[in-house]
Amino acid sequence: MAAVTGPEIERLIQLLARVPGLGPRSARRAALHLVKKREALLKPLADAMQIAHERIITCTTCGNIDTQNPCTLCGDPRRDDSLIVVVADVADLWALERAQVTTGRYHVLGGVLSALDGVGPKDLAIESLIQRIATGTIREVILALNATVDGQTTAHYITELLSTYTLTVTRLAHGVPVGGELDYLDEGTLHAAIRQRTAV
Amino acid sequence: MDWQDEGIIVGVRRHGETSAIVELLTREHGRHVGLVRGGRSKRMQPLLQMGNEVVTEWRARIEDHLGEYRLEAKTMRAAHIINQSSALFALGHMCGLIRLLPEREPHHGLFDVMQIVLDKLSDSQLAAPLVIRFEQHILTELGFGLDLTECALTGAREDLAYVSPKTGRAVTRAAAAPWLDKVLPLPAFLIQNDQPFLMPDQQSIIDGFALTGHFLERHVYGPRGQEEPETRRSFIASILKRNQTATP
């Protein structure tokens, strides 16, 4: 079939189709929408992306992404210096910040240990975490990692590494989510919930 | 093409936004990979964890195709061991070993062996000898099995105490005497097939891991340009530490 549009628009569609959540059809719709709203949307979006490309950097302290180094969170004096929340990815950091559940500092590992994907300890920011802890100001490390086999293997690995330091290592609870109905939960989650039940 | 089988999940990989590519060790069809549509959904994610056991139906238009799995939970093992470091390290290590096997080749008996070992991973006393046995089994499946039935030099079947690091064959204490600096100690629990199982001591566990570790390095990791996996190292360290604290 002959191309309906020129190569420039086709390239735009192809690039948009690589964005998570967009397939070829939705990318085509998004491209058409951008072209139609050229001044109101396409131009500002292109400018914003250009600026993001130029200015966004990775924080050398925690691994978060920001336009400054140290990042806004590392530079915030109101945050608790004695607490580090370890997350696998920047998306997890954002999720915790959205929920406003902790005032501690963060440390982004950049993934989890995975033999299948060939991710070993050297591929993660574990060494820099140890260096931060070795300063002696940290009292607690919260391992906010996914409740998956890979996530918890990483958590146990870090826990073993930190066993020589005088600090408390905690991890997130596993169990029934808010709004969860027991009837619909898998037996693994129910098992974890019963095992980690708390006194009321 | 379609078949039904039982399987243990040994690997899960994201595929696109919603699906997952799942690797199973099946009872009849060996290591087998397939697509699970909706595998990244909240409903499927607890099931698609390494170590979980499933009943599976595989379908493909042509046998060579990746095909699609339909999975149903049988044993949700991952949730039971997720809090135990040594069990998780062992699970990761065992799944890594399974992934070394060629795809779609039946390995009769391996499914049952893995099932037994996974069920005992929470038992800190039994886990180590069983994982060593599992490593020995994998070496056999890969064509590098250890011959621990008789002495490579004399043919004797009694007092086997060492293994040749080159051939993987057992050697008696007397025959190994001139090469004690070269041969590998053979822990007794690896040859007591017809006798009641005696719980090995700490030194036997260390010797067992050294023995299988040597041949894994020589025949498996080395030729593939790989290092000993971190999960194996962590499992050994964790289990030895736990046994040390348990011993008064």
Short mmCIF file of C-alpha atoms in Angstrom, two decimals:
data_model
loop_
_atom_site.label_atom_id
_atom_site.label_comp_id
_atom_site.label_asym_id
_atom_site.label_seq_id
_atom_site.Cartn_x
_atom_site.Cartn_y
_atom_site.Cartn_z
CA MET A 1 0.00 0.00 0.00
CA ALA A 2 1.34 3.45 -0.88
CA ALA A 3 2.22 5.76 2.03
CA VAL A 4 -0.62 8.15 2.86
CA THR A 5 1.71 10.76 4.34
CA GLY A 6 5.23 12.05 3.74
CA PRO A 7 8.33 10.55 5.43
CA GLU A 8 8.45 13.28 8.11
CA ILE A 9 5.02 12.41 9.46
CA GLU A 10 5.71 8.70 9.13
CA ARG A 11 8.87 9.17 11.21
CA LEU A 12 6.90 11.08 13.85
CA ILE A 13 4.38 8.23 13.98
CA GLN A 14 7.12 5.63 14.25
CA LEU A 15 8.79 7.47 17.13
CA LEU A 16 5.53 8.02 18.97
CA ALA A 17 4.72 4.33 18.60
CA ARG A 18 7.81 3.56 20.72
CA VAL A 19 6.37 5.46 23.71
CA PRO A 20 4.94 3.13 26.40
CA GLY A 21 1.16 2.96 26.11
CA LEU A 22 1.09 3.83 22.42
CA GLY A 23 0.84 1.34 19.59
CA PRO A 24 1.03 2.11 15.85
CA ARG A 25 -2.65 3.06 15.60
CA SER A 26 -2.74 5.27 18.68
CA ALA A 27 0.58 6.82 17.61
CA ARG A 28 -1.03 7.71 14.27
CA ARG A 29 -3.94 9.36 16.12
CA ALA A 30 -1.56 11.23 18.44
CA ALA A 31 0.54 12.44 15.49
CA LEU A 32 -2.55 13.66 13.65
CA HIS A 33 -3.73 15.46 16.79
CA LEU A 34 -0.33 17.12 17.26
CA VAL A 35 -0.25 18.26 13.64
CA LYS A 36 -3.75 19.67 13.90
CA LYS A 37 -2.81 21.58 17.08
CA ARG A 38 0.49 22.72 15.68
CA GLU A 39 0.84 25.98 17.60
CA ALA A 40 -1.06 25.04 20.74
CA LEU A 41 0.53 21.62 21.30
CA LEU A 42 3.16 20.50 18.78
CA LYS A 43 5.46 23.52 19.18
CA PRO A 44 5.35 23.68 23.02
CA LEU A 45 5.81 19.90 23.20
CA ALA A 46 8.82 20.02 20.88
CA ASP A 47 10.31 22.88 22.95
CA ALA A 48 9.66 21.05 26.22
CA MET A 49 11.31 17.91 24.86
CA GLN A 50 14.28 19.88 23.62
CA ILE A 51 14.75 21.49 27.04
CA ALA A 52 14.30 18.13 28.78
CA HIS A 53 16.93 16.58 26.52
CA GLU A 54 19.39 19.38 27.27
CA ARG A 55 18.85 19.81 31.00
CA ILE A 56 17.73 16.55 32.61
CA ILE A 57 20.54 14.81 34.45
CA THR A 58 20.89 11.97 36.93
CA CYS A 59 21.58 12.97 40.53
CA THR A 60 25.00 11.65 41.50
CA THR A 61 23.88 11.23 45.12
CA CYS A 62 20.62 9.30 44.86
CA GLY A 63 20.15 8.41 41.17
CA ASN A 64 16.93 10.45 40.78
CA ILE A 65 16.47 12.46 37.59
CA ASP A 66 16.22 16.24 37.77
CA THR A 67 17.56 19.37 36.13
CA GLN A 68 19.99 20.00 38.97
CA ASN A 69 22.66 17.98 40.72
CA PRO A 70 22.18 17.22 43.62
CA CYS A 71 18.47 16.84 42.81
CA THR A 72 15.67 18.80 44.48
CA LEU A 73 15.04 16.00 46.99
CA CYS A 74 18.72 15.64 47.96
CA GLY A 75 19.04 19.41 48.32
CA ASP A 76 15.92 19.79 50.49
CA PRO A 77 17.11 20.61 54.06
CA ARG A 78 13.73 19.60 55.57
CA ARG A 79 14.30 15.94 54.72
CA ASP A 80 15.44 13.38 57.28
CA ASP A 81 19.14 12.66 56.75
CA SER A 82 19.06 9.60 58.97
CA LEU A 83 16.63 7.66 56.77
CA ILE A 84 17.25 6.26 53.29
CA VAL A 85 14.46 4.75 51.21
CA VAL A 86 15.91 2.35 48.62
CA VAL A 87 13.84 2.00 45.44
CA ALA A 88 14.45 0.08 42.22
CA ASP A 89 13.50 2.78 39.77
CA VAL A 90 12.76 6.51 39.49
CA ALA A 91 9.10 5.59 38.84
CA ASP A 92 8.97 4.01 42.33
CA LEU A 93 10.47 7.16 43.84
CA TRP A 94 7.80 9.24 42.12
CA ALA A 95 5.08 6.88 43.40
CA LEU A 96 6.28 7.27 47.00
CA GLU A 97 6.56 11.04 46.62
CA ARG A 98 3.01 11.22 45.19
CA ALA A 99 1.78 9.35 48.25
CA GLN A 100 3.82 11.65 50.57
CA VAL A 101 4.56 8.75 52.91
CA THR A 102 8.15 9.46 53.83
CA THR A 103 10.40 12.42 54.47
CA GLY A 104 13.59 10.42 54.19
CA ARG A 105 16.24 10.59 51.48
CA TYR A 106 16.08 8.24 48.52
CA HIS A 107 18.46 5.90 46.75
CA VAL A 108 17.60 4.61 43.27
CA LEU A 109 19.23 1.25 42.49
CA GLY A 110 18.47 1.38 38.77
CA GLY A 111 16.78 -2.05 38.69
CA VAL A 112 16.77 -5.30 40.63
CA LEU A 113 19.00 -8.37 40.53
CA SER A 114 17.86 -10.64 37.73
CA ALA A 115 19.76 -13.65 36.45
CA LEU A 116 17.38 -13.84 33.48
CA ASP A 117 18.20 -10.32 32.34
CA GLY A 118 21.85 -10.61 33.34
CA VAL A 119 21.60 -7.94 36.02
CA GLY A 120 24.17 -8.49 38.79
CA PRO A 121 25.15 -6.42 41.83
CA LYS A 122 27.72 -4.48 39.78
CA ASP A 123 24.98 -3.27 37.43
CA LEU A 124 23.06 -1.66 40.29
CA ALA A 125 23.90 1.38 42.43
CA ILE A 126 24.63 -0.79 45.48
CA GLU A 127 28.23 0.37 45.95
CA SER A 128 27.14 4.01 46.14
CA LEU A 129 24.46 3.04 48.68
CA ILE A 130 27.11 1.42 50.88
CA GLN A 131 29.25 4.56 50.54
CA ARG A 132 26.34 6.73 51.70
CA ILE A 133 25.72 4.42 54.66
CA ALA A 134 29.41 4.31 55.57
CA THR A 135 29.26 8.04 56.42
CA GLY A 136 27.61 6.92 59.68
CA THR A 137 24.66 9.34 59.72
CA ILE A 138 22.05 6.80 58.59
CA ARG A 139 19.89 5.15 61.27
CA GLU A 140 17.37 3.33 59.08
CA VAL A 141 17.25 1.94 55.55
CA ILE A 142 13.80 1.13 54.13
CA LEU A 143 13.94 -1.34 51.24
CA ALA A 144 10.94 -0.25 49.17
CA LEU A 145 11.32 -2.90 46.50
CA ASN A 146 8.72 -4.84 44.56
CA ALA A 147 7.14 -7.89 46.20
CA THR A 148 8.45 -10.09 43.40
CA VAL A 149 11.05 -12.85 43.56
CA ASP A 150 13.66 -10.59 41.93
CA GLY A 151 12.73 -7.58 44.08
CA GLN A 152 12.93 -9.52 47.33
CA THR A 153 16.13 -11.32 46.30
CA THR A 154 17.65 -7.85 45.87
CA ALA A 155 16.26 -6.81 49.27
CA HIS A 156 17.79 -9.85 50.99
CA TYR A 157 21.09 -9.31 49.18
CA ILE A 158 21.29 -5.70 50.40
CA THR A 159 20.20 -6.72 53.90
CA GLU A 160 23.11 -9.19 54.08
CA LEU A 161 25.53 -6.48 52.90
CA LEU A 162 24.25 -4.06 55.53
CA SER A 163 24.43 -6.58 58.38
CA THR A 164 27.83 -5.23 59.43
CA TYR A 165 26.51 -1.68 59.96
CA THR A 166 24.72 -0.45 63.07
CA LEU A 167 21.37 0.53 61.62
CA THR A 168 17.83 -0.75 61.22
CA VAL A 169 16.93 -2.31 57.87
CA THR A 170 13.19 -2.54 57.15
CA ARG A 171 11.11 -3.46 54.14
CA LEU A 172 7.57 -2.73 53.01
CA ALA A 173 4.76 -4.93 54.36
CA HIS A 174 3.17 -7.54 52.08
CA GLY A 175 -0.54 -8.25 52.25
CA VAL A 176 -4.07 -7.08 51.56
CA PRO A 177 -4.22 -3.79 49.60
CA VAL A 178 -6.62 -1.05 50.68
CA GLY A 179 -9.92 -1.80 48.94
CA GLY A 180 -8.90 -5.42 48.37
CA GLU A 181 -11.51 -8.13 48.84
CA LEU A 182 -10.19 -11.37 50.34
CA ASP A 183 -12.26 -13.46 47.95
CA TYR A 184 -10.37 -12.04 44.99
CA LEU A 185 -6.86 -12.21 46.42
CA ASP A 186 -4.39 -14.87 45.33
CA GLU A 187 -3.32 -17.39 47.96
CA GLY A 188 0.24 -16.08 48.01
CA THR A 189 -0.89 -12.61 49.10
CA LEU A 190 -3.26 -14.12 51.68
CA HIS A 191 -0.42 -16.26 53.00
CA ALA A 192 1.80 -13.17 53.42
CA ALA A 193 -1.04 -11.20 54.99
CA ILE A 194 -1.85 -13.87 57.57
CA ARG A 195 1.83 -14.42 58.39
CA GLN A 196 2.45 -10.72 58.89
CA ARG A 197 -0.81 -9.96 60.75
CA THR A 198 -0.64 -7.24 63.40
CA ALA A 199 -2.32 -6.83 66.77
CA VAL A 200 -5.32 -4.48 66.71
CA MET B 1 -0.51 -27.74 17.92
CA ASP B 2 -1.51 -27.91 21.55
CA TRP B 3 -0.68 -29.83 24.69
CA GLN B 4 -1.34 -29.78 28.41
CA ASP B 5 1.30 -30.28 31.07
CA GLU B 6 2.47 -29.27 34.50
CA GLY B 7 5.22 -26.70 34.82
CA ILE B 8 7.40 -24.74 37.25
CA ILE B 9 7.99 -21.10 36.35
CA VAL B 10 11.75 -20.51 35.92
CA GLY B 11 11.70 -17.11 34.20
CA VAL B 12 9.39 -14.26 33.27
CA ARG B 13 10.13 -11.45 30.88
CA ARG B 14 8.03 -8.45 29.93
CA HIS B 15 6.63 -8.47 26.43
CA GLY B 16 5.16 -5.20 25.27
CA GLU B 17 2.78 -3.33 27.52
CA THR B 18 0.55 -6.11 28.71
CA SER B 19 2.03 -9.52 27.97
CA ALA B 20 4.84 -11.64 29.34
CA ILE B 21 7.11 -14.32 27.97
CA VAL B 22 7.16 -17.15 30.48
CA GLU B 23 9.72 -19.89 30.73
CA LEU B 24 8.62 -23.16 32.31
CA LEU B 25 10.26 -26.41 33.27
CA THR B 26 7.51 -28.81 32.25
CA ARG B 27 7.15 -32.42 33.27
CA GLU B 28 6.92 -33.86 29.73
CA HIS B 29 8.18 -31.11 27.42
CA GLY B 30 11.33 -29.91 29.21
CA ARG B 31 12.24 -26.24 29.27
CA HIS B 32 9.62 -24.47 27.23
CA VAL B 33 8.89 -20.80 26.52
CA GLY B 34 5.54 -19.26 25.64
CA LEU B 35 3.60 -16.03 25.59
CA VAL B 36 1.08 -15.19 28.28
CA ARG B 37 -1.34 -12.54 27.10
CA GLY B 38 -2.25 -10.17 29.91
CA GLY B 39 0.73 -11.53 31.84
CA ARG B 40 1.52 -8.11 33.28
CA SER B 41 -1.94 -7.61 34.72
CA LYS B 42 -2.45 -7.28 38.48
CA ARG B 43 -4.30 -10.60 38.45
CA MET B 44 -1.50 -12.51 36.74
CA GLN B 45 1.56 -10.96 38.41
CA PRO B 46 1.34 -12.92 41.69
CA LEU B 47 1.13 -16.13 39.65
CA LEU B 48 3.98 -15.29 37.27
CA GLN B 49 6.73 -15.54 39.87
CA MET B 50 9.67 -17.95 39.69
CA GLY B 51 9.10 -21.15 41.64
CA ASN B 52 5.31 -21.17 41.29
CA GLU B 53 3.84 -24.35 39.88
CA VAL B 54 1.16 -24.22 37.21
CA VAL B 55 -1.04 -26.37 35.07
CA THR B 56 -0.51 -25.17 31.53
CA GLU B 57 -2.04 -25.41 28.12
CA TRP B 58 0.21 -24.46 25.21
CA ARG B 59 -1.12 -23.62 21.76
CA ALA B 60 0.55 -22.59 18.52
CA ARG B 61 -0.38 -22.77 14.86
CA ILE B 62 2.97 -24.36 13.96
CA GLU B 63 5.17 -26.31 16.35
CA ASP B 64 8.17 -23.98 15.86
CA HIS B 65 6.18 -20.92 16.91
CA LEU B 66 6.55 -19.35 20.33
CA GLY B 67 2.93 -20.18 21.06
CA GLU B 68 0.66 -19.06 23.85
CA TYR B 69 0.30 -20.38 27.36
CA ARG B 70 -2.82 -20.55 29.41
CA LEU B 71 -1.76 -20.96 33.00
CA GLU B 72 -3.60 -21.98 36.10
CA ALA B 73 -2.05 -21.88 39.56
CA LYS B 74 -1.21 -25.18 41.22
CA THR B 75 1.27 -24.30 43.99
CA MET B 76 2.02 -20.67 44.85
CA ARG B 77 5.45 -21.40 46.24
CA ALA B 78 7.06 -17.96 45.75
CA ALA B 79 4.91 -16.31 48.43
CA HIS B 80 5.95 -18.93 50.98
CA ILE B 81 9.67 -18.35 50.57
CA ILE B 82 9.78 -14.66 49.71
CA ASN B 83 10.85 -13.77 53.27
CA GLN B 84 13.69 -16.29 53.49
CA SER B 85 16.93 -15.07 52.00
CA SER B 86 18.60 -18.47 51.55
CA ALA B 87 15.49 -19.98 49.92
CA LEU B 88 15.19 -17.06 47.49
CA PHE B 89 18.88 -17.22 46.56
CA ALA B 90 18.56 -20.98 46.00
CA LEU B 91 15.44 -20.50 43.88
CA GLY B 92 17.20 -17.91 41.70
CA HIS B 93 20.24 -20.17 41.34
CA MET B 94 18.17 -23.26 40.45
CA CYS B 95 16.10 -21.38 37.87
CA GLY B 96 19.35 -20.07 36.38
CA LEU B 97 20.63 -23.65 36.06
CA ILE B 98 17.40 -24.79 34.38
CA ARG B 99 17.79 -22.02 31.82
CA LEU B 100 21.10 -23.59 30.75
CA LEU B 101 19.24 -26.62 29.41
CA PRO B 102 18.34 -26.73 25.74
CA GLU B 103 14.74 -25.77 24.97
CA ARG B 104 12.00 -28.26 24.20
CA GLU B 105 14.01 -31.32 25.12
CA PRO B 106 12.38 -33.59 27.68
CA HIS B 107 14.39 -34.12 30.85
CA HIS B 108 12.52 -36.90 32.52
CA GLY B 109 12.71 -36.83 36.26
CA LEU B 110 14.12 -33.31 36.49
CA PHE B 111 10.68 -31.81 37.08
CA ASP B 112 10.12 -34.12 40.07
CA VAL B 113 13.60 -33.41 41.42
CA MET B 114 13.05 -29.66 41.21
CA GLN B 115 9.63 -30.01 42.83
CA ILE B 116 11.13 -31.89 45.79
CA VAL B 117 14.00 -29.44 46.24
CA LEU B 118 11.75 -26.37 46.01
CA ASP B 119 9.41 -27.82 48.63
CA LYS B 120 12.32 -28.20 51.06
CA LEU B 121 14.04 -24.84 50.48
CA SER B 122 12.59 -23.46 53.71
CA ASP B 123 14.32 -26.21 55.67
CA SER B 124 17.76 -24.77 56.36
CA GLN B 125 19.20 -28.23 57.18
CA LEU B 126 17.95 -29.97 54.05
CA ALA B 127 18.20 -27.12 51.55
CA ALA B 128 21.98 -27.22 51.08
CA PRO B 129 22.40 -30.98 50.43
CA LEU B 130 19.36 -30.94 48.13
CA VAL B 131 20.68 -28.00 46.09
CA ILE B 132 24.04 -29.78 45.76
CA ARG B 133 22.18 -32.87 44.52
CA PHE B 134 20.24 -30.67 42.12
CA GLU B 135 23.48 -29.21 40.73
CA GLN B 136 24.79 -32.76 40.31
CA HIS B 137 21.58 -33.66 38.45
CA ILE B 138 21.92 -30.63 36.14
CA LEU B 139 25.52 -31.61 35.33
CA THR B 140 24.23 -35.04 34.34
CA GLU B 141 21.47 -33.54 32.18
CA LEU B 142 24.05 -31.34 30.43
CA GLY B 143 26.20 -34.38 29.70
CA PHE B 144 28.86 -33.82 32.37
CA GLY B 145 27.59 -36.20 35.04
CA LEU B 146 29.86 -37.28 37.86
CA ASP B 147 30.58 -41.01 38.09
CA LEU B 148 30.53 -41.74 41.79
CA THR B 149 29.80 -45.46 41.60
CA GLU B 150 33.32 -46.89 41.56
CA CYS B 151 36.98 -45.91 41.79
CA ALA B 152 38.39 -44.66 38.49
CA LEU B 153 41.75 -46.33 39.26
CA THR B 154 40.94 -49.60 41.03
CA GLY B 155 37.27 -50.23 40.26
CA ALA B 156 36.57 -50.58 44.01
CA ARG B 157 33.15 -49.53 45.28
CA GLU B 158 34.07 -49.08 48.95
CA ASP B 159 35.79 -46.17 50.69
CA LEU B 160 35.25 -43.70 47.85
CA ALA B 161 36.45 -40.42 49.33
CA TYR B 162 37.64 -38.20 46.48
CA VAL B 163 36.77 -37.14 42.93
CA SER B 164 39.19 -36.53 40.09
CA PRO B 165 38.93 -32.84 39.08
CA LYS B 166 39.55 -33.79 35.45
CA THR B 167 37.29 -36.79 34.85
CA GLY B 168 34.62 -36.33 37.52
CA ARG B 169 35.08 -39.95 38.60
CA ALA B 170 35.32 -41.13 42.18
CA VAL B 171 38.62 -42.34 43.67
CA THR B 172 39.17 -44.38 46.85
CA ARG B 173 41.04 -42.94 49.80
CA ALA B 174 44.02 -45.22 49.21
CA ALA B 175 44.25 -44.67 45.45
CA ALA B 176 44.04 -40.88 45.87
CA ALA B 177 46.87 -40.76 48.42
CA PRO B 178 49.58 -39.55 45.97
CA TRP B 179 47.36 -36.72 44.64
CA LEU B 180 45.73 -35.40 47.78
CA ASP B 181 46.60 -31.81 46.83
CA LYS B 182 44.75 -32.18 43.52
CA VAL B 183 41.66 -34.35 44.09
CA LEU B 184 38.37 -32.97 45.39
CA PRO B 185 36.85 -34.35 48.62
CA LEU B 186 33.70 -36.40 48.01
CA PRO B 187 31.12 -35.87 50.77
CA ALA B 188 29.53 -39.13 51.93
CA PHE B 189 25.93 -37.90 51.46
CA LEU B 190 26.42 -37.89 47.68
CA ILE B 191 27.08 -41.64 47.53
CA GLN B 192 24.79 -43.08 50.21
CA ASN B 193 21.99 -43.91 47.74
CA ASP B 194 20.93 -47.20 49.32
CA GLN B 195 21.35 -46.12 52.92
CA PRO B 196 19.17 -43.98 55.19
CA PHE B 197 19.92 -40.29 54.64
CA LEU B 198 22.28 -38.87 57.23
CA MET B 199 22.27 -35.14 57.68
CA PRO B 200 25.65 -33.88 56.42
CA ASP B 201 27.84 -31.74 58.64
CA GLN B 202 29.10 -28.26 57.77
CA GLN B 203 32.36 -29.54 56.19
CA SER B 204 30.47 -31.97 53.94
CA ILE B 205 28.28 -29.09 52.72
CA ILE B 206 31.37 -26.99 51.96
CA ASP B 207 32.98 -29.96 50.16
CA GLY B 208 29.77 -30.65 48.22
CA PHE B 209 29.51 -27.09 46.93
CA ALA B 210 33.23 -27.08 46.09
CA LEU B 211 32.78 -30.31 44.11
CA THR B 212 29.74 -29.28 42.04
CA GLY B 213 31.10 -25.71 41.80
CA HIS B 214 34.33 -26.99 40.24
CA PHE B 215 32.51 -28.93 37.52
CA LEU B 216 29.94 -26.20 36.91
CA GLU B 217 32.80 -23.75 36.41
CA ARG B 218 34.76 -26.20 34.23
CA HIS B 219 31.93 -27.39 31.98
CA VAL B 220 29.15 -24.81 32.24
CA TYR B 221 30.10 -21.30 33.30
CA GLY B 222 33.68 -21.22 31.98
CA PRO B 223 32.96 -22.27 28.37
CA ARG B 224 30.07 -19.78 28.26
CA GLY B 225 32.29 -16.97 29.51
CA GLN B 226 30.14 -16.61 32.62
CA GLU B 227 31.06 -16.19 36.25
CA GLU B 228 29.59 -18.18 39.10
CA PRO B 229 26.19 -16.54 39.64
CA GLU B 230 25.78 -14.19 42.58
CA THR B 231 22.71 -16.16 43.72
CA ARG B 232 24.86 -19.29 44.22
CA ARG B 233 27.50 -17.37 46.17
CA SER B 234 24.83 -15.67 48.28
CA PHE B 235 23.00 -18.96 48.94
CA ILE B 236 26.17 -20.71 50.12
CA ALA B 237 27.17 -17.77 52.34
CA SER B 238 23.67 -17.50 53.77
CA ILE B 239 23.23 -21.22 54.48
CA LEU B 240 26.69 -21.59 56.06
CA LYS B 241 26.11 -18.55 58.23
CA ARG B 242 22.73 -19.90 59.36
CA ASN B 243 24.13 -23.35 60.13
CA GLN B 244 26.99 -21.79 62.06
CA THR B 245 24.58 -19.83 64.27
CA ALA B 246 22.42 -22.93 64.72
CA THR B 247 25.39 -25.03 65.89
CA PRO B 248 26.09 -24.43 69.61
#
